[in-house]
Short mmCIF file of C-alpha atoms in Angstrom, two decimals:
data_model
loop_
_atom_site.label_atom_id
_atom_site.label_comp_id
_atom_site.label_asym_id
_atom_site.label_seq_id
_atom_site.Cartn_x
_atom_site.Cartn_y
_atom_site.Cartn_z
CA MET A 1 56.33 100.22 71.58
CA PRO A 2 55.97 102.80 68.78
CA HIS A 3 52.53 103.95 67.72
CA TYR A 4 51.82 102.80 64.17
CA LYS A 5 49.20 104.30 61.90
CA LEU A 6 48.88 102.43 58.62
CA ILE A 7 47.16 104.62 56.05
CA TYR A 8 45.53 103.05 52.99
CA PHE A 9 42.24 102.72 51.15
CA ASN A 10 39.49 100.48 52.47
CA VAL A 11 40.67 97.50 50.41
CA ARG A 12 43.27 94.79 50.95
CA GLY A 13 45.54 95.81 48.10
CA ARG A 14 49.05 97.04 48.81
CA ALA A 15 48.59 97.40 52.56
CA GLU A 16 47.29 93.95 53.38
CA LEU A 17 50.68 92.33 53.79
CA SER A 18 51.68 94.96 56.35
CA ARG A 19 48.36 94.54 58.16
CA LEU A 20 48.90 90.78 58.32
CA ILE A 21 52.47 91.19 59.56
CA LEU A 22 51.32 93.44 62.38
CA HIS A 23 48.50 91.10 63.35
CA CYS A 24 50.81 88.07 63.20
CA ALA A 25 53.24 89.83 65.54
CA ASN A 26 50.39 90.94 67.84
CA VAL A 27 51.46 94.56 67.45
CA PRO A 28 48.74 97.17 68.06
CA PHE A 29 48.28 99.65 65.23
CA GLU A 30 45.75 102.10 63.84
CA ASP A 31 44.31 100.63 60.65
CA PHE A 32 43.40 103.97 59.06
CA ARG A 33 41.22 103.25 56.02
CA VAL A 34 40.68 106.13 53.62
CA GLU A 35 37.53 106.42 51.54
CA HIS A 36 38.15 107.58 47.99
CA SER A 37 36.13 110.71 48.64
CA GLU A 38 38.55 111.61 51.45
CA TRP A 39 41.73 111.01 49.48
CA PRO A 40 42.10 114.41 47.72
CA ALA A 41 42.25 116.20 51.08
CA LEU A 42 44.97 113.83 52.36
CA LYS A 43 47.04 113.36 49.22
CA ASN A 44 49.39 116.33 49.57
CA GLY A 45 50.30 115.27 53.11
CA MET A 46 51.76 111.97 51.94
CA PRO A 47 55.50 111.71 51.11
CA PHE A 48 54.95 110.81 47.44
CA LYS A 49 51.23 111.66 47.22
CA GLN A 50 50.51 107.92 47.35
CA ILE A 51 49.43 105.36 49.91
CA PRO A 52 50.06 103.07 51.75
CA VAL A 53 52.03 105.10 54.25
CA LEU A 54 53.15 104.00 57.69
CA GLU A 55 53.11 106.82 60.22
CA ILE A 56 55.29 106.17 63.27
CA ASP A 57 54.72 108.06 66.51
CA GLY A 58 52.96 110.82 64.63
CA ASP A 59 56.13 112.39 63.24
CA LYS A 60 57.76 109.90 60.85
CA MET A 61 56.32 108.60 57.59
CA LEU A 62 57.45 105.61 55.54
CA ALA A 63 56.05 105.14 52.04
CA GLN A 64 56.04 102.29 49.51
CA SER A 65 54.28 99.05 50.39
CA ASN A 66 57.31 96.76 50.16
CA SER A 67 59.47 99.06 52.28
CA ILE A 68 56.76 99.29 54.93
CA ALA A 69 56.26 95.53 55.09
CA ARG A 70 60.01 94.85 55.23
CA TYR A 71 60.50 97.42 57.99
CA LEU A 72 57.71 95.87 60.07
CA ALA A 73 58.97 92.33 59.48
CA LEU A 74 62.51 93.30 60.49
CA HIS A 75 61.37 95.05 63.65
CA HIS A 76 58.97 92.34 64.78
CA GLY A 77 60.84 89.10 64.21
CA LEU A 78 59.33 88.03 60.89
CA ALA A 79 62.17 88.74 58.46
CA GLY A 80 64.40 85.70 59.10
CA SER A 81 66.94 84.91 61.79
CA ASN A 82 70.08 86.02 59.91
CA ASP A 83 71.20 87.93 56.82
CA TRP A 84 70.91 84.92 54.54
CA GLU A 85 67.37 84.10 55.66
CA GLN A 86 66.41 87.76 55.28
CA SER A 87 67.75 87.76 51.73
CA GLN A 88 65.86 84.56 50.95
CA ALA A 89 62.66 86.09 52.32
CA ASP A 90 63.23 89.15 50.16
CA MET A 91 63.63 86.86 47.14
CA PHE A 92 60.28 85.19 47.75
CA ILE A 93 58.63 88.57 48.32
CA ASP A 94 59.85 89.70 44.90
CA CYS A 95 58.34 86.55 43.44
CA VAL A 96 54.99 87.37 45.03
CA TYR A 97 55.09 90.88 43.58
CA ASP A 98 55.64 89.34 40.14
CA LEU A 99 52.60 87.14 40.73
CA HIS A 100 50.52 90.14 41.72
CA ALA A 101 51.60 91.96 38.56
CA GLY A 102 50.38 88.99 36.54
CA MET A 103 46.93 89.33 38.11
CA ARG A 104 46.34 92.87 36.84
CA PRO A 105 44.73 91.83 33.53
CA ILE A 106 42.25 89.73 35.53
CA ALA A 107 41.38 92.63 37.82
CA ARG A 108 40.90 94.97 34.86
CA GLU A 109 38.49 92.63 33.07
CA LYS A 110 34.91 93.41 34.08
CA ASP A 111 33.05 90.78 32.06
CA PRO A 112 32.72 87.71 34.36
CA GLU A 113 33.14 85.12 31.61
CA LYS A 114 36.10 86.88 30.03
CA GLN A 115 37.61 87.28 33.48
CA LYS A 116 37.46 83.50 33.94
CA GLU A 117 39.23 83.04 30.59
CA VAL A 118 41.98 85.47 31.54
CA PHE A 119 42.38 83.79 34.92
CA ARG A 120 42.73 80.36 33.31
CA ALA A 121 45.48 81.69 31.05
CA VAL A 122 47.36 83.39 33.90
CA ASN A 123 46.99 80.28 36.05
CA GLN A 124 48.42 78.04 33.34
CA GLU A 125 51.22 80.36 32.25
CA MET A 126 52.32 81.87 35.56
CA ILE A 127 50.69 80.59 38.74
CA GLN A 128 51.05 76.85 38.19
CA PRO A 129 54.70 76.93 37.07
CA HIS A 130 55.62 79.11 40.03
CA ALA A 131 53.63 77.03 42.52
CA LYS A 132 55.41 73.93 41.19
CA ARG A 133 58.80 75.53 41.90
CA ILE A 134 57.72 76.53 45.40
CA GLU A 135 56.44 73.00 46.02
CA GLN A 136 59.84 71.63 44.98
CA HIS A 137 61.53 74.06 47.35
CA LEU A 138 59.27 73.02 50.24
CA ASN A 139 59.93 69.36 49.48
CA GLN A 140 63.59 69.99 50.29
CA LYS A 141 62.80 71.45 53.70
CA ASP A 142 61.64 69.78 56.89
CA SER A 143 60.23 72.89 58.53
CA GLY A 144 57.33 73.46 56.15
CA PHE A 145 58.25 77.15 55.89
CA LEU A 146 59.79 78.97 52.95
CA VAL A 147 62.71 80.30 55.00
CA GLY A 148 64.32 78.89 58.13
CA ASN A 149 62.27 77.15 60.81
CA ALA A 150 59.54 79.68 61.55
CA VAL A 151 56.99 81.89 59.86
CA THR A 152 58.41 84.88 58.01
CA TRP A 153 56.80 87.66 56.05
CA ALA A 154 57.48 85.57 52.93
CA ASP A 155 55.05 82.90 54.14
CA ILE A 156 52.54 85.62 55.02
CA ALA A 157 52.92 87.15 51.56
CA TYR A 158 52.07 83.85 49.86
CA PHE A 159 49.07 83.51 52.14
CA ALA A 160 47.95 87.01 51.21
CA TYR A 161 48.36 86.27 47.50
CA PHE A 162 46.52 82.97 47.48
CA THR A 163 43.60 84.37 49.49
CA THR A 164 42.91 87.56 47.51
CA PRO A 165 39.27 88.15 46.49
CA ILE A 166 40.15 87.09 42.94
CA MET A 167 41.63 83.83 44.19
CA GLU A 168 38.69 83.28 46.50
CA ASN A 169 36.30 83.75 43.55
CA LEU A 170 38.20 82.02 40.74
CA GLY A 171 41.11 80.04 42.13
CA ALA A 172 39.72 77.50 44.55
CA GLN A 173 41.70 74.65 42.94
CA VAL A 174 44.98 76.38 42.08
CA LEU A 175 46.90 74.68 44.91
CA ASP A 176 45.38 71.23 44.62
CA ASP A 177 48.51 69.84 42.94
CA HIS A 178 50.83 71.54 45.43
CA PRO A 179 50.00 70.07 48.86
CA LYS A 180 52.91 71.53 50.81
CA LEU A 181 52.31 75.04 49.55
CA LYS A 182 48.61 74.59 50.25
CA LYS A 183 49.41 73.42 53.78
CA LEU A 184 51.67 76.44 54.32
CA VAL A 185 48.94 78.84 53.22
CA GLN A 186 46.46 77.10 55.51
CA HIS A 187 48.93 77.20 58.40
CA VAL A 188 49.37 80.97 58.12
CA GLY A 189 45.62 81.41 57.98
CA GLU A 190 45.25 79.43 61.21
CA ILE A 191 47.68 81.58 63.22
CA PRO A 192 45.27 82.78 65.93
CA SER A 193 45.92 86.52 65.57
CA ILE A 194 45.69 86.34 61.77
CA LYS A 195 42.59 84.16 61.91
CA LYS A 196 40.89 86.64 64.23
CA TYR A 197 41.74 89.52 61.93
CA ILE A 198 40.41 87.70 58.86
CA GLU A 199 37.16 86.98 60.65
CA THR A 200 36.66 90.65 61.54
CA ARG A 201 38.26 92.66 58.71
CA PRO A 202 36.03 94.72 56.40
CA VAL A 203 34.62 92.80 53.46
CA THR A 204 36.00 94.28 50.25
CA THR A 205 36.20 93.28 46.61
CA ARG A 206 39.93 94.03 46.30
#
């Protein structure tokens, strides 16, 4: 088993999907959380002067959050059982990244009341239409999963998105009209290794 060191700030952010993948697969790793005061001293040692970075066996570094998560999913049985399932999982991952991009105006807004207004607009214009399409997709499947017949990193990515701090604070009802998607998110959260991680991970606002 390779030694993984996942380097990122002490927030969920762009590393959380990779953390969840590793925990789901029960793969030991070093969750190396960088404080912002420490970052300038580490920056030049990163491939693109950015994090997250996955360090493998102390001598290989992989950058870019999506590439890291895909690599881990492929190597630990969470990417799909064949090329078509892997491509479908990639498709859903791209959808999740679009959803995350839509959340940026909410994260930037510091006034609590204005933040609620922005969230309502994003929910109506982006989240609800997408959740409706995912619900329709799940209605056509017997497995309850987005891809194939088992959990993939696509399912984990939707769990990560719908349980961000912003969603926890403002989006308690966003999945009420989408029972199968809600059930999928709950199912991922109840995977024992993921549940244990959630119960013990650092409390952060992002």
